[in-house]
XYZ file of C-alpha atoms in Angstrom:
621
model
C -53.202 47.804 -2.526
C -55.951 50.519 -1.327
C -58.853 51.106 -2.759
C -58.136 55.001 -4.225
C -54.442 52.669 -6.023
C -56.875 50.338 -7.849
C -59.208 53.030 -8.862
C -56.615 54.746 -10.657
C -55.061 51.617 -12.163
C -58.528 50.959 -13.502
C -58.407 54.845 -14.632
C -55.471 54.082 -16.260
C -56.517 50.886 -17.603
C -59.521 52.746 -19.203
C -57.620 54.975 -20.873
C -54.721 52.563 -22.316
C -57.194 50.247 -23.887
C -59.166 52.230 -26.073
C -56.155 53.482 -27.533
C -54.820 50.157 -28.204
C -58.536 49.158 -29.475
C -57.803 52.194 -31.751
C -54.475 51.201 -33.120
C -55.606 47.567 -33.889
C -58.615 48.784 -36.142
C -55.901 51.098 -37.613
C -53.751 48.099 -38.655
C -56.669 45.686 -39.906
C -57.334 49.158 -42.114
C -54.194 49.032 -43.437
C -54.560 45.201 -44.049
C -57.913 45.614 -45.590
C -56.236 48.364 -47.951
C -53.969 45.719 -49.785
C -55.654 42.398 -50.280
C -53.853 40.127 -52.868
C -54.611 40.209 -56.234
C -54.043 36.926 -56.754
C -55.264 34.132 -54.513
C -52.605 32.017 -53.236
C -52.442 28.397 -50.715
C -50.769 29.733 -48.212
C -51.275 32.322 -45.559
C -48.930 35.369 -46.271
C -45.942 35.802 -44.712
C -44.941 38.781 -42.400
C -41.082 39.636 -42.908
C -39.188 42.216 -43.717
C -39.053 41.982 -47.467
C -40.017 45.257 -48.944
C -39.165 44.633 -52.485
C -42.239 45.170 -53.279
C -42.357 48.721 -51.967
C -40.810 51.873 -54.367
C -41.697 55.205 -55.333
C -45.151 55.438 -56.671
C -45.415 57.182 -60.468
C -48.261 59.417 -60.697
C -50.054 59.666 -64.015
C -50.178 63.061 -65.006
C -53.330 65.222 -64.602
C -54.269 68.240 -62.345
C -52.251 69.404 -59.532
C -53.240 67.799 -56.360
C -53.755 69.335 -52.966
C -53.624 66.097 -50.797
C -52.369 62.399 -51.856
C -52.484 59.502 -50.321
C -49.605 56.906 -51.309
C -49.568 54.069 -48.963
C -48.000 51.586 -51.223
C -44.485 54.037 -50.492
C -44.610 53.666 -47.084
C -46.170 50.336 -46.776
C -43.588 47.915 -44.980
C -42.143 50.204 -42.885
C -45.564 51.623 -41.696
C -46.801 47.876 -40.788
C -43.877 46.904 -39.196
C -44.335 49.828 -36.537
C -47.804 49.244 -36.270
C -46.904 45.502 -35.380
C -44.557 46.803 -32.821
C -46.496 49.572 -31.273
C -49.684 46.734 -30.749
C -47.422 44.623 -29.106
C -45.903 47.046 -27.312
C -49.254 48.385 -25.624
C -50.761 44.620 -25.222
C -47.920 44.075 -23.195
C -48.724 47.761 -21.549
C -51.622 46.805 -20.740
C -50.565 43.848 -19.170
C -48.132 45.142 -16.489
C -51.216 47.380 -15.619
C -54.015 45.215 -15.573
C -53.706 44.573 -12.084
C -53.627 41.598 -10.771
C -53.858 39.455 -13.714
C -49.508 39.368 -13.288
C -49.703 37.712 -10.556
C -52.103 35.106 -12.152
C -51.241 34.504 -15.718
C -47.695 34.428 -17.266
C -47.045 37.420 -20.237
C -46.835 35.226 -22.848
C -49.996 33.569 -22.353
C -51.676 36.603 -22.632
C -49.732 38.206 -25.731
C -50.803 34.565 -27.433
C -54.641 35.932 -26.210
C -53.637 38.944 -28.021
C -52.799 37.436 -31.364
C -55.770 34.908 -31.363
C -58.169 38.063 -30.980
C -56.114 40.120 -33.847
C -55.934 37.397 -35.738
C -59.419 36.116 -35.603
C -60.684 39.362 -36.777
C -58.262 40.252 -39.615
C -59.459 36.765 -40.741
C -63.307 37.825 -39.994
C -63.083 41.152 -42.427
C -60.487 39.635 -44.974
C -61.826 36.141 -45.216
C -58.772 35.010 -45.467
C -56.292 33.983 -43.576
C -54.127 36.383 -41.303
C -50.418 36.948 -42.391
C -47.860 34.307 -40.565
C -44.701 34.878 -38.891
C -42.131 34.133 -41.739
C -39.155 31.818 -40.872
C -36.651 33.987 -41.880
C -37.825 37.179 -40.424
C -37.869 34.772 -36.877
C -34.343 33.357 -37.287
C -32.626 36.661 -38.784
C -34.661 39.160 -37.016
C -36.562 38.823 -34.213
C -33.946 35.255 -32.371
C -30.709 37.393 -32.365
C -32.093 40.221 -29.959
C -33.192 37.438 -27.330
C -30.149 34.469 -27.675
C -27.809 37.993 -27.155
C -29.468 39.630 -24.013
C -29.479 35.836 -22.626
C -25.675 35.527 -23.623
C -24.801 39.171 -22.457
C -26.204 38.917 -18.744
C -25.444 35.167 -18.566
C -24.380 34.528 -15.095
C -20.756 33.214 -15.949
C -19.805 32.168 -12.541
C -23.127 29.560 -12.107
C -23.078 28.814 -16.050
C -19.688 27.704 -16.273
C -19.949 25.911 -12.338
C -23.050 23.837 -13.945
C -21.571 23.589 -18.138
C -21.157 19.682 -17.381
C -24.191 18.981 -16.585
C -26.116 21.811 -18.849
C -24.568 19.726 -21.737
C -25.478 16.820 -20.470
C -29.094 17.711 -20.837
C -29.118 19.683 -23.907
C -26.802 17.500 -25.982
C -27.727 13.289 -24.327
C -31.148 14.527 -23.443
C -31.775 16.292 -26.626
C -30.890 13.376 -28.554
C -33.237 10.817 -26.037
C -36.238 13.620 -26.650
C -35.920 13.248 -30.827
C -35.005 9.643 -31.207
C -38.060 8.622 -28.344
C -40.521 10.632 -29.649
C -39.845 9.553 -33.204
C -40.296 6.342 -32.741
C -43.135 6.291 -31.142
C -45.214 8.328 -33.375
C -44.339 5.924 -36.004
C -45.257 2.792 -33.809
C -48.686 4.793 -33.366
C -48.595 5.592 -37.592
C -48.538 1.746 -37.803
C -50.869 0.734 -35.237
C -53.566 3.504 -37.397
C -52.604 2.912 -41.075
C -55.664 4.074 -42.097
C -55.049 7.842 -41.823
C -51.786 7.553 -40.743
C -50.058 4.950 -42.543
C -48.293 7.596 -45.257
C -46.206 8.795 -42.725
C -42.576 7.227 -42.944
C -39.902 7.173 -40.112
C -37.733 10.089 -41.250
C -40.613 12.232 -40.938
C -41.731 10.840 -37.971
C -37.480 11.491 -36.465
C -38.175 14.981 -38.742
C -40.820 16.085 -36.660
C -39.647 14.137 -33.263
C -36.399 17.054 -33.847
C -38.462 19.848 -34.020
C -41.344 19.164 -31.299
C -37.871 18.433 -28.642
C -36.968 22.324 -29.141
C -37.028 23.786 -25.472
C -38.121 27.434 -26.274
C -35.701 29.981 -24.367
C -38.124 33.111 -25.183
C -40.783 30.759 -22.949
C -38.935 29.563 -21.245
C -37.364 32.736 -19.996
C -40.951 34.549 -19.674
C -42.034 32.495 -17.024
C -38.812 31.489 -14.843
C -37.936 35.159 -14.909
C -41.201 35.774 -13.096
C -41.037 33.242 -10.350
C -37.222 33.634 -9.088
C -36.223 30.646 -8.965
C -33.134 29.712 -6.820
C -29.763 29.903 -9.003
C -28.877 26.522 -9.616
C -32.296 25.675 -11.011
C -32.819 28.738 -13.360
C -29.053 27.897 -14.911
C -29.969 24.560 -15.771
C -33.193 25.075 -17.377
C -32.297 28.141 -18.979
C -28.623 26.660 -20.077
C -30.110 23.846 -21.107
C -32.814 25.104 -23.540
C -30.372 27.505 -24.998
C -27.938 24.808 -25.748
C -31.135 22.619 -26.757
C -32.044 24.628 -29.761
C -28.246 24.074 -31.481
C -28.792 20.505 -31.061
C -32.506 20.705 -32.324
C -31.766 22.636 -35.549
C -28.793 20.517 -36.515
C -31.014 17.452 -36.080
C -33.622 19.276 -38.177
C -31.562 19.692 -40.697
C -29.802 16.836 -40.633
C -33.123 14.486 -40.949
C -33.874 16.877 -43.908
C -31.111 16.217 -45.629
C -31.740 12.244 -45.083
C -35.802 12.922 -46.522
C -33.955 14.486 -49.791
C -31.637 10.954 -50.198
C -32.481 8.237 -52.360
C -31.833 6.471 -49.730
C -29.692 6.418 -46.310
C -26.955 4.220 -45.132
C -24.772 3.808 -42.604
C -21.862 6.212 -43.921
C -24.877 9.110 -44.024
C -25.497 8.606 -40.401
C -21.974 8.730 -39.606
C -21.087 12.112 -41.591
C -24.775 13.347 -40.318
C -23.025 12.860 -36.776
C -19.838 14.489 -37.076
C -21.662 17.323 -38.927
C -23.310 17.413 -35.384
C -20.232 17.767 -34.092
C -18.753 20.362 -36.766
C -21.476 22.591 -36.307
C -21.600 22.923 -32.242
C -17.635 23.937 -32.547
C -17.776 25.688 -35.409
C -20.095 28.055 -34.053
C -18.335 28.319 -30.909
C -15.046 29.097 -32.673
C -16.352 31.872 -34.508
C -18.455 33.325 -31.461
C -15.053 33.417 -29.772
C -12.969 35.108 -33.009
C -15.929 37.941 -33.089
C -15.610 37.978 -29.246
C -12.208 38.907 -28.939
C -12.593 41.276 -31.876
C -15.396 43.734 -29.804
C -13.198 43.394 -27.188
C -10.085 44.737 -28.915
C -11.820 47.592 -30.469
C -13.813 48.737 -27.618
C -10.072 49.726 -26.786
C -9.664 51.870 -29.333
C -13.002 54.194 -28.504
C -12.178 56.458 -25.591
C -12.606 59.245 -28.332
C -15.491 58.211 -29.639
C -17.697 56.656 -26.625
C -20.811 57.679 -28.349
C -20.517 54.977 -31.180
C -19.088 52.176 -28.574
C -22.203 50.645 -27.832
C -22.546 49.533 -31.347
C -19.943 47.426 -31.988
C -21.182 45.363 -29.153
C -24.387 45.131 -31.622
C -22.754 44.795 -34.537
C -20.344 42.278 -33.942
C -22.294 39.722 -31.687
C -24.526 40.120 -34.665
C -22.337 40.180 -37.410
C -21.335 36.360 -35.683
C -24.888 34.677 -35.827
C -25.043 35.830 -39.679
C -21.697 34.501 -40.256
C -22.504 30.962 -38.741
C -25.676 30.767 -39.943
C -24.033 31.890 -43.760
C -21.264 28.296 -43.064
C -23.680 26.513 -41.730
C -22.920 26.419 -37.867
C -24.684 27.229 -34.952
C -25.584 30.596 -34.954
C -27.202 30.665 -31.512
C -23.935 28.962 -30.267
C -22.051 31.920 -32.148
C -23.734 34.821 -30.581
C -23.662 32.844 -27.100
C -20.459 32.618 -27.315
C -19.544 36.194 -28.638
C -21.676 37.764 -25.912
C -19.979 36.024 -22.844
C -16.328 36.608 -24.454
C -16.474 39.915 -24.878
C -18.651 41.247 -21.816
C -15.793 41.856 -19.051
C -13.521 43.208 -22.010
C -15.984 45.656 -23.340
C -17.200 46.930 -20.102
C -13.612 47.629 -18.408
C -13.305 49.841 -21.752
C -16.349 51.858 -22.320
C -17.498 54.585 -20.308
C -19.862 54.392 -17.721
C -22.873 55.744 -19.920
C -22.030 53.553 -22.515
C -22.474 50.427 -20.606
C -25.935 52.008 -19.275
C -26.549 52.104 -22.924
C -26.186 48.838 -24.000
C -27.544 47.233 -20.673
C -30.734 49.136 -21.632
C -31.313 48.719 -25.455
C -30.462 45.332 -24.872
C -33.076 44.776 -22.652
C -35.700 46.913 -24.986
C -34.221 44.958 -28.119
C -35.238 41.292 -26.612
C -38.324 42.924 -25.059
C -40.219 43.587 -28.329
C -38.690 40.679 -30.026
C -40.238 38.592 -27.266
C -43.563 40.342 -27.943
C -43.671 40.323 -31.362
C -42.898 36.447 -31.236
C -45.807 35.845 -28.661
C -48.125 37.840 -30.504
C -47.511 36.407 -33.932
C -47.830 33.078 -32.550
C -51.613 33.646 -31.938
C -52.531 35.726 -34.854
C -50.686 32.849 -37.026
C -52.892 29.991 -35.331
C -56.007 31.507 -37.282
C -55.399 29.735 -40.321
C -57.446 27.001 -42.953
C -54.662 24.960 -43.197
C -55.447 22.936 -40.381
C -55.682 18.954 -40.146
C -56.802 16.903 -37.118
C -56.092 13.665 -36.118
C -56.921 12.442 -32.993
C -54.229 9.459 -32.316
C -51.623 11.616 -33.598
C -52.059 15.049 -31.631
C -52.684 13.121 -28.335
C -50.006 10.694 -28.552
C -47.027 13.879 -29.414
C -48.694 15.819 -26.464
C -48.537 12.156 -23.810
C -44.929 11.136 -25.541
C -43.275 14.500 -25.088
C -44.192 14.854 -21.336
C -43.128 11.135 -20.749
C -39.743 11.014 -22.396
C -38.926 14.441 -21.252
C -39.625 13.698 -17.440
C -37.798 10.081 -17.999
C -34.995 11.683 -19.547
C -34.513 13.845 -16.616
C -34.944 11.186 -14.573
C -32.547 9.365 -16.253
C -30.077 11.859 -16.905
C -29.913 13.106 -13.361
C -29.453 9.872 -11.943
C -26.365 9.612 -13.578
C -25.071 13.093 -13.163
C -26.002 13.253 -8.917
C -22.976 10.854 -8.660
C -20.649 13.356 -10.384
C -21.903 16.850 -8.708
C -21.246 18.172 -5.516
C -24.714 19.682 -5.198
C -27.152 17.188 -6.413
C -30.186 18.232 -8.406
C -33.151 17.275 -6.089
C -35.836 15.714 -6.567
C -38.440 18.613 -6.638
C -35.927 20.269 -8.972
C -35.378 17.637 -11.636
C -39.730 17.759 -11.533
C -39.441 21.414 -12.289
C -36.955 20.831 -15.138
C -39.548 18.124 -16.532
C -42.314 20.342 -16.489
C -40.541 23.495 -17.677
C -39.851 21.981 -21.266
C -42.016 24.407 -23.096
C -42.272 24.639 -26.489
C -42.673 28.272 -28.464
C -42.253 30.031 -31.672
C -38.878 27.576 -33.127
C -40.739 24.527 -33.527
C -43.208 26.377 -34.850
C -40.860 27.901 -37.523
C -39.578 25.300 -37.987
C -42.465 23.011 -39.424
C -43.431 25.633 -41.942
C -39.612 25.096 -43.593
C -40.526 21.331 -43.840
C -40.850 20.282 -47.926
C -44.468 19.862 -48.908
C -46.002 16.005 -48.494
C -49.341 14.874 -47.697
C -49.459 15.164 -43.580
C -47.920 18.609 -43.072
C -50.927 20.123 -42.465
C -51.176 17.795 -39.434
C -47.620 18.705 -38.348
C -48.761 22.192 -38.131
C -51.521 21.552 -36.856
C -50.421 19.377 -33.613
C -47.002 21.312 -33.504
C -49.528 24.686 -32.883
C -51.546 22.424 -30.250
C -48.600 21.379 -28.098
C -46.994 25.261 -28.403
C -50.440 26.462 -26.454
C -51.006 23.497 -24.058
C -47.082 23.945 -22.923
C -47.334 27.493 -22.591
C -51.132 27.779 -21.547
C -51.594 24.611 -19.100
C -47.677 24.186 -17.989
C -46.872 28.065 -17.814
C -50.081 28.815 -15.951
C -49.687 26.211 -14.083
C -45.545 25.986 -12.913
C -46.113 28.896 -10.615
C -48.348 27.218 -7.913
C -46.397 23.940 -8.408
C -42.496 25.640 -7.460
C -45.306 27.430 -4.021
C -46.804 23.789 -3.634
C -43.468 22.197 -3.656
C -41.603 24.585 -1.853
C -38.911 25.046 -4.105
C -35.953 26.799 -2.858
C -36.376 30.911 -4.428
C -33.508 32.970 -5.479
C -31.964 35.170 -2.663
C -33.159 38.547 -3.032
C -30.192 40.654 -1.730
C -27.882 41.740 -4.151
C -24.258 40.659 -2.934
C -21.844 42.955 -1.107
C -18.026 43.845 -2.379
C -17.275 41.984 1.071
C -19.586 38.717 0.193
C -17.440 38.560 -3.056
C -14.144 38.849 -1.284
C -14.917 35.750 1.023
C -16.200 34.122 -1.972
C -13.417 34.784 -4.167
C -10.933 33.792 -0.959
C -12.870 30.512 -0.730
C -11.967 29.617 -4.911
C -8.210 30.268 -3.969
C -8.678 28.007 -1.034
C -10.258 25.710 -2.720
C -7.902 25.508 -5.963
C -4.635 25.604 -3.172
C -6.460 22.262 -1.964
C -7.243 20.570 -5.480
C -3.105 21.752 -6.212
C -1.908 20.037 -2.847
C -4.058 16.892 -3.619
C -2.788 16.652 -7.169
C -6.537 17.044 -8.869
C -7.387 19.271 -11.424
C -10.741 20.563 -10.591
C -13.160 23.236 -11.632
C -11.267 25.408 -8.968
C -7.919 24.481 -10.360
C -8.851 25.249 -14.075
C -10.080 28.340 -13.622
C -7.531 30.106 -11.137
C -5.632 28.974 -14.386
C -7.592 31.295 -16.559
C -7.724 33.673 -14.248
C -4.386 33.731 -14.074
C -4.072 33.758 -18.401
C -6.280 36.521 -18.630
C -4.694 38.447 -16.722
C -1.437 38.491 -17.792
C -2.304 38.074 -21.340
C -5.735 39.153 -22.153
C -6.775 42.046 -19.812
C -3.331 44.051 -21.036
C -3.965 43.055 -24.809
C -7.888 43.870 -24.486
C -8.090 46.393 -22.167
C -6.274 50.537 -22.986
C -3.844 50.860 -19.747
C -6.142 53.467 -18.230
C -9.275 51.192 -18.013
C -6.788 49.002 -15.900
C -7.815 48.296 -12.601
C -4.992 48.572 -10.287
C -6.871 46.333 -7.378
C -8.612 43.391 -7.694
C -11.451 45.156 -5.169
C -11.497 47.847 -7.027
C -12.856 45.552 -9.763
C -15.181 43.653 -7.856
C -16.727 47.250 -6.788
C -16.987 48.428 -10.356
C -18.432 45.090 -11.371
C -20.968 45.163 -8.850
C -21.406 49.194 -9.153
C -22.075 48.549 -13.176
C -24.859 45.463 -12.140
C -26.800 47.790 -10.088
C -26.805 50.676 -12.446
C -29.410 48.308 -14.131
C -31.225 46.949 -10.910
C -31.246 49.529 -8.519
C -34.038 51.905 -10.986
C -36.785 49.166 -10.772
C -36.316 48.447 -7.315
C -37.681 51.125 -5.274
C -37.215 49.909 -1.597
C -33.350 49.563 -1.892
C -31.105 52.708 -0.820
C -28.181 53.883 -3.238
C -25.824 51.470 -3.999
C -23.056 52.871 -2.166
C -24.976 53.226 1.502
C -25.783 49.123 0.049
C -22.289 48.191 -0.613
C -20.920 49.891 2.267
C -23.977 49.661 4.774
C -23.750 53.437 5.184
C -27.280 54.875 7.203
C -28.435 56.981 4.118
C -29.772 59.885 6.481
C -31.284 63.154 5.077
C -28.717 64.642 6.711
C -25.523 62.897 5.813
C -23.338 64.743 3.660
C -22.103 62.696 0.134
C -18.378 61.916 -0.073
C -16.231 64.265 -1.510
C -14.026 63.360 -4.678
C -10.703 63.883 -3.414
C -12.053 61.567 -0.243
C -13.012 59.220 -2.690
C -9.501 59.373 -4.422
C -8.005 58.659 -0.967
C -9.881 55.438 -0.526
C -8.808 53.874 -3.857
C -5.833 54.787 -2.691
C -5.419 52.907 0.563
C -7.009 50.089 -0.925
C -4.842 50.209 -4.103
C -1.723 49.693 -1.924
C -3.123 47.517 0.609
C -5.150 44.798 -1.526
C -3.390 45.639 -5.248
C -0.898 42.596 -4.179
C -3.618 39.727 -3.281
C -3.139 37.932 -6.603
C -0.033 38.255 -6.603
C 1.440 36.146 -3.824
C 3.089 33.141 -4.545
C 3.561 30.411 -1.891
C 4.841 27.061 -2.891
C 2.682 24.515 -4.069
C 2.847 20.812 -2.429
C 1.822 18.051 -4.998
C 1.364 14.551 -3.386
C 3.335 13.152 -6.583
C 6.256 15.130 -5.671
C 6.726 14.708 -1.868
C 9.407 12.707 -0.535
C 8.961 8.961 0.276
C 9.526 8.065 3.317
């Protein structure tokens, strides 16, 4: 950068942080304005309960000029507050020059909250309201599982699903039972302090300290661009992670609550395991297909389309969370169903629409999360015990790096592309740990040691996201790990590629195995006879399959191309047109006459049918 570009980003700088200095003394104000009137144990909880708010009764008296009535406006005006201070921390942070390039976002939205939070607690002497469970899980989870789900990239998730589950369900289970018991070897070797500490709650908390945290997990590999294959599998697999996590959660809770636990518990506790994964899946799917099927229906109404892409992804994780299944699973699930349906029928703007709210929606949920994970460390509710914070922060690097170890080993004999080496290290060291577990050790029932669950589950939240975020960057530079490929792909790179899966599944036909290849030229073949003409209104129907390739790609870089200043328009990029001053833009009824030769030149490509050899049915000779 030159020297006049940094002065004004440190003009700008010195203008954006007085006014976020401003807005923070605003909101401890407004804290300071309604202390409790009644001193509780707990810190208070910020959700979105507002029962407490109504319409304020003045007593009668002389006519009044000016009011003030805060209590009437009093959730809704903290909640924005909230928002608009993590909004301009993280403001501040995409302009505070090179500190980007240093130290990951979330790291310094936790900074953020520790500062807010230590001085709400210095003028209220008390401590600073906490992120409530619910107001995480119902509010503030949704946003982010749904943008994941919603720009999922189906072709590399579904390539890698084997081996995604194979971490997040086998490795999952190594990372609870492991940890478990060995905190409660190291509760019996110190009995002193730690000998009131059973097994269940030692499997309890092994459940909830295993939960891979997408939102961190996405806030740092988003910012290093890593290659494909690697940001699939650790992003798959600590999506995936958190069904498994919760269900074990839950599941060990339910055991704590027993008189006592036999052998018929742990069987129903693991086909609950298994009720819950496809339960939520199942209804994910139903709500799926329902968007899909009436995003049909709103070519007269485009202007409301983009919210039943909210409504019903969302409508899924309440339902599966309301039966008891896996609501992240759900909305997973609902997103990916419903994407190619919902964009073949909505208009152009419409797709904009929801590519961008999405992306805003998930964006301050992320924030929020960060931030509220440093205010709520401020707190007197804090126990320490050396042997027991140590040992959780050694065991949960150790079993997770065996477990990849181990898990890999097994699953390089199955795969084509083997994980490597410097890969499976990267997957070992990007288990970091965020705002889940932490919501999830407030929910655990009252006994004498959960103080020290809170306690060490806040320690290993900021040494995971402090010392392995800060830290992940140089090691993927030291180790040379292989980056994601910065082009954007061509309408010709997808032909070849999509000529190579025919090839491929024509080969797995001829040899009589049913591959990957062979499965999914099945559903390919399903869906479009079926599903596209039940899903999609005829006049959304693509008459080519190039023709939808374009549009796919077209749609993808309506979202790209605006924060990537160095690439030319996207059709000069598709088309590798010289985008000259000069040259003069295609005219509609030229465009018209391409679709047209391609329509009757490529509209046939699926359709061929040549016979199909089978090595079970050729003649003996």
């Amino acid at each position: 950068c030159s020297p006049l570009g940094d002065k004004r980003e440190e003009i700008k700088m010195a203008a954006l942080w007085p006014l976020l200095l401003l807005l923070s003394q605003h909101l401890w104000a407004c804290l300071a304005l309604t202390l409790p009137d009644e001193p509780h144990d707990g810190p208070p909880s910020v959700g979105f309960d507002a029962s407490h708010v109504g319409p304020s009764v003045d007593l009668p008296g002389a006519l009044r000029v000016f009011s003030l009535d805060y209590h009437h406006v009093q959730a809704p005006f903290e909640i924005v507050l909230w928002i608009m201070l993590a909004s301009l921390a993280k403001l501040g942070f995409h302009w505070s020059g090179r500190v980007p390039a240093v130290v990951p976002e979330s790291c310094v939205l936790i900074m953020v909250g520790l500062l807010v939070g230590g001085v709400i607690y210095g003028v209220r002497h008390s401590a600073p309201p906490t992120l409530s469970a619910d107001a995480f899980f119902l509010f503030l989870l949704p946003p982010i599982v749904l943008d994941a789900g919603y720009f999922l990239p189906g072709r590399l998730f579904f390539e890698n699903l084997g081996t995604i589950l194979w971490y997040a369900v086998l490795g999952t289970l190594w990372n609870v039972v492991g940890i478990g018991l060995s905190l409660y070897g190291v509760c019996l070797l110190v009995p002193d302090s730690l000998g009131d500490i059973s097994l269940l709650h030692c499997l309890l908390f092994g459940s909830l300290i295993a939960a891979v945290d997408p939102v961190a997990v996405l806030s740092v590999f988003q910012e290093m661009h890593v290659n494909e294959q690697l940001h699939i599998l650790v992003f798959g697999e600590s999506l995936l992670n958190d069904a498994v996590t919760v269900v074990l959660y839950k599941l060990f809770e339910s055991f704590l609550r027993l008189p006592s636990v036999t052998g018929l518990d742990v069987l129903v506790g693991g086909c609950r395991l298994i009720v819950v994964g496809l339960g939520g899946f199942f209804v994910g799917l139903f709500f799926g297909l329902v968007a899909a099927l009436t995003s049909r229906f709103t070519s007269r109404a485009q202007v409301i389309a983009p919210l039943f892409v909210f409504l019903y992804s969302y409508l899924s994780y309440l339902t599966s969370e309301m039966l008891h299944f896996s609501g992240i699973t759900a909305i997973v699930t609902c997103a990916v169903t419903m994407k190619q349906y919902v964009e073949a029928n909505v208009s152009e703007r419409s797709n904009t629409s929801i590519q961008y709210f999405l992306k805003m929606w998930s964006s301050v949920s992320e924030t929020l999360i960060f931030v509220f994970l440093g205010v709520s460390t401020i707190q007197d509710i804090h126990m320490w015990s050396w042997p027991f914070v140590c040992s959780t922060l050694l065991l949960c690097l150790v079993w997770r790096a065996t477990g990849v170890l181990l898990l890999t080993a097994v699953v390089n004999k199955l795969r084509r592309n083997a994980v490597t080496f410097r890969d499976q290290f990267i997957i070992a060291y990007g288990g970091l740990r965020g705002a889940i577990c932490f919501s999830l050790v407030f929910l655990i029932d009252d006994f004498p040691k959960k103080r020290l669950f809170i306690t060490t589950t806040i320690v290993v939240i900021l040494f995971t996201v402090f010392v392995q975020g800060m830290t992940i960057k140089p090691l993927v530079e030291l180790l040379d790990v292989k980056r994601k490929k910065r082009a954007l792909p061509t309408v010709s790179e997808e032909i070849h590629s999509r000529l190579l899966d025919h090839l491929l599944s024509g080969i797995e036909d001829v040899v009589g195995y049913w591959g990957q290849h062979y499965w999914k030229d099945r559903f390919e073949q399903f869906n479009k006879k079926y599903l596209r003409r039940f899903l999609i209104g005829e006049h959304h129907q693509a008459r080519s399959s190039i023709l939808r390739v374009y549009q796919e790609l077209e749609r993808n870089k309506t979202l790209i191309v605006p924060e990537r200043k160095h690439l030319v328009n996207v059709h000069a990029f598709l088309f590798r047109v010289d985008p000259r001053p000069g040259g003069r833009p295609l005219l509609p009824e030229e465009m018209d006459s391409i679709r047209r030769i391609l329509s009757r030149n490529l509209q046939n490509f699926n359709k061929k049918q040549t016979p199909a050899y089978s090595r079970h049915t050729l003649h003996q000779d």
